[in-house]
Coordinates of C-alpha atoms in Angstrom, one line a residue:
X1 CA 265.1 187.8 48.3
X2 CA 267.3 185.1 47.0
X3 CA 270.1 183.7 49.3
X4 CA 273.0 181.4 48.5
X5 CA 274.3 179.2 51.5
X6 CA 278.0 177.6 51.1
X7 CA 279.9 175.8 53.8
X8 CA 283.5 174.2 54.2
X9 CA 285.5 176.0 51.5
X10 CA 288.9 175.1 53.3
X11 CA 291.3 177.0 51.1
X12 CA 290.1 175.6 48.0
X13 CA 290.7 178.2 45.5
X14 CA 289.0 175.9 42.7
X15 CA 286.2 175.3 44.7
X16 CA 285.4 178.9 45.6
X17 CA 285.8 179.9 42.2
X18 CA 282.8 176.9 41.3
X19 CA 281.2 178.6 44.3
X20 CA 281.1 181.9 43.4
X21 CA 280.4 181.5 39.5
X22 CA 277.4 179.4 40.9
X23 CA 276.4 182.6 43.1
X24 CA 276.5 184.7 39.9
X25 CA 274.7 182.2 37.5
X26 CA 272.0 182.1 40.6
X27 CA 271.8 185.8 40.6
X28 CA 271.0 185.4 44.6
X29 CA 271.4 188.9 46.7
X30 CA 273.3 187.4 49.4
X31 CA 275.9 184.8 49.9
X32 CA 275.7 183.2 53.6
X33 CA 278.9 181.5 54.2
X34 CA 278.6 178.8 57.2
X35 CA 282.3 178.9 58.3
X36 CA 285.7 176.7 57.5
X37 CA 286.9 179.5 54.7
X38 CA 290.5 179.1 54.8
X39 CA 292.0 175.8 56.6
X40 CA 291.7 172.9 55.8
X41 CA 291.6 171.4 59.4
X42 CA 293.7 168.8 60.8
X43 CA 291.2 165.7 60.1
X44 CA 290.7 166.5 56.4
X45 CA 292.7 166.1 53.4
X46 CA 294.0 169.1 51.5
X47 CA 291.1 169.8 49.1
X48 CA 291.7 170.2 45.2
X49 CA 293.9 173.6 44.5
X50 CA 294.6 174.2 48.3
X51 CA 295.4 177.8 48.0
X52 CA 294.3 180.1 50.9
X53 CA 295.9 183.1 49.6
X54 CA 293.9 182.9 46.4
X55 CA 291.0 182.0 48.2
X56 CA 291.2 185.5 50.2
X57 CA 291.1 188.1 47.2
X58 CA 288.3 186.1 46.0
X59 CA 285.8 186.4 49.2
X60 CA 287.2 190.0 49.9
X61 CA 286.1 190.7 46.3
X62 CA 282.4 190.2 47.4
X63 CA 282.5 191.2 50.8
X64 CA 279.6 193.3 50.7
X65 CA 277.3 190.6 49.7
X66 CA 278.4 188.4 52.3
X67 CA 276.9 187.0 55.6
X68 CA 279.7 184.6 57.4
X69 CA 279.4 182.6 60.8
X70 CA 282.6 181.1 62.0
X71 CA 283.7 177.8 61.7
X72 CA 285.9 175.7 63.9
X73 CA 288.7 176.3 61.7
X74 CA 288.4 179.8 61.6
X75 CA 291.0 181.8 63.8
X76 CA 291.7 185.5 64.8
X77 CA 294.4 185.5 62.1
X78 CA 292.1 185.0 59.2
X79 CA 290.1 187.9 60.2
X80 CA 293.4 190.1 59.7
X81 CA 293.2 189.2 56.3
X82 CA 289.9 189.0 55.5
X83 CA 287.9 192.2 55.3
X84 CA 284.3 191.2 56.4
X85 CA 283.4 189.8 59.7
X86 CA 284.1 186.0 60.2
X87 CA 283.9 185.6 64.0
X88 CA 280.4 185.2 64.8
X89 CA 279.3 182.1 66.2
X90 CA 275.7 182.7 64.6
X91 CA 273.6 184.8 62.4
X92 CA 269.9 185.1 62.5
X93 CA 267.9 186.0 59.1
X94 CA 264.3 187.1 59.2
X95 CA 263.2 185.7 55.6
X96 CA 259.3 186.1 54.3
X97 CA 258.5 186.5 58.2
X98 CA 260.5 183.3 58.9
X99 CA 263.4 182.6 61.2
X100 CA 266.8 181.2 60.0
X101 CA 269.3 180.5 62.6
X102 CA 272.6 180.0 60.6
X103 CA 275.8 178.5 62.5
X104 CA 278.7 176.3 61.6
X105 CA 277.6 173.4 63.5
X106 CA 280.0 172.4 66.0
X107 CA 278.4 173.9 68.6
X108 CA 275.0 174.0 67.7
X109 CA 273.7 170.9 65.3
X110 CA 271.0 169.0 64.5
X111 CA 271.4 167.1 67.7
X112 CA 271.6 170.2 69.7
X113 CA 269.4 172.6 68.7
X114 CA 269.6 176.5 69.7
X115 CA 266.3 178.1 71.4
X116 CA 263.8 178.2 68.5
X117 CA 260.2 178.7 68.0
X118 CA 257.9 175.9 66.6
X119 CA 258.4 176.5 62.5
X120 CA 261.9 177.9 62.8
X121 CA 264.9 177.1 60.2
X122 CA 268.2 175.9 61.9
X123 CA 271.1 175.7 59.0
X124 CA 274.7 174.4 59.8
X125 CA 277.8 173.0 57.9
X126 CA 280.4 171.3 59.4
X127 CA 279.5 167.8 59.0
X128 CA 280.1 168.3 55.2
X129 CA 276.8 165.8 54.6
X130 CA 274.3 167.5 52.8
X131 CA 270.5 167.5 55.0
X132 CA 267.1 169.1 54.2
X133 CA 264.3 167.7 56.4
X134 CA 261.9 168.5 59.1
X135 CA 262.8 167.7 62.5
X136 CA 260.0 167.9 64.7
X137 CA 258.9 171.4 64.8
X138 CA 261.9 172.5 63.0
X139 CA 263.3 172.6 59.4
X140 CA 267.1 171.6 59.7
X141 CA 269.3 172.2 56.8
X142 CA 273.0 171.6 55.7
X143 CA 274.2 172.8 52.0
X144 CA 277.0 170.1 52.2
X145 CA 280.2 170.8 51.3
X146 CA 281.7 173.0 49.0
X147 CA 285.3 171.4 48.6
X148 CA 285.1 168.1 50.8
X149 CA 282.0 166.4 50.9
X150 CA 281.5 163.5 52.7
X151 CA 279.3 160.3 52.6
X152 CA 279.6 159.8 48.9
X153 CA 278.0 163.2 48.2
X154 CA 279.1 165.7 45.3
X155 CA 280.3 169.0 46.1
X156 CA 277.3 171.3 46.6
X157 CA 275.6 174.7 48.0
X158 CA 271.9 175.7 48.6
X159 CA 269.4 178.3 47.5
X160 CA 266.6 179.7 49.5
X161 CA 264.1 181.7 47.4
X162 CA 260.3 182.1 48.0
X163 CA 260.4 179.5 51.1
X164 CA 261.8 176.6 48.8
X165 CA 265.3 175.4 50.0
X166 CA 267.2 173.5 47.1
X167 CA 270.8 171.6 47.5
X168 CA 272.6 171.7 44.0
X169 CA 275.8 170.5 42.6
X170 CA 278.2 173.0 40.6
X171 CA 276.4 171.7 37.4
X172 CA 272.9 172.9 38.6
X173 CA 271.4 169.7 39.4
X174 CA 268.9 169.7 42.5
X175 CA 269.7 166.8 44.7
X176 CA 267.7 167.6 47.8
X177 CA 264.7 170.2 48.3
X178 CA 262.3 171.2 51.1
X179 CA 259.7 173.5 51.4
X180 CA 260.3 175.8 54.6

């Protein structure tokens, strides 16, 4: 099964469209959103085409293909307009016999990992900085930010297929990879 991971849309209609086009191009079976879907947050500038009301129907249109975790910008009011669960603090995926713990990154993070077994993978968003590395006995991943990347990174998403994690730009350029 092929998964696509994306984080930190922050209400950008432009980058939500880009993300959904990439999802269709990748032909992934599930899109895992790592939080901060609608609101830009008080520390961020407005992203390109900030229009949360346009993002809502785009995401609701693929609701049956989403796994979503709550970001630090999600609130109960977001759940009132989105037709899929957005308030879970984490999700755990079992992929090809490997455990992947998904969280936004504001509670658990690479510096504060949840309880995991040797060889497990932790994936987060939140920092807007892409990452794919081995950290001790674990894999730690971050697909970067769809709309407000930081530290000079481009807007990115990630794909996991057959144990291979690739972070890509919306042009399809692979910028970082890791074998899980």
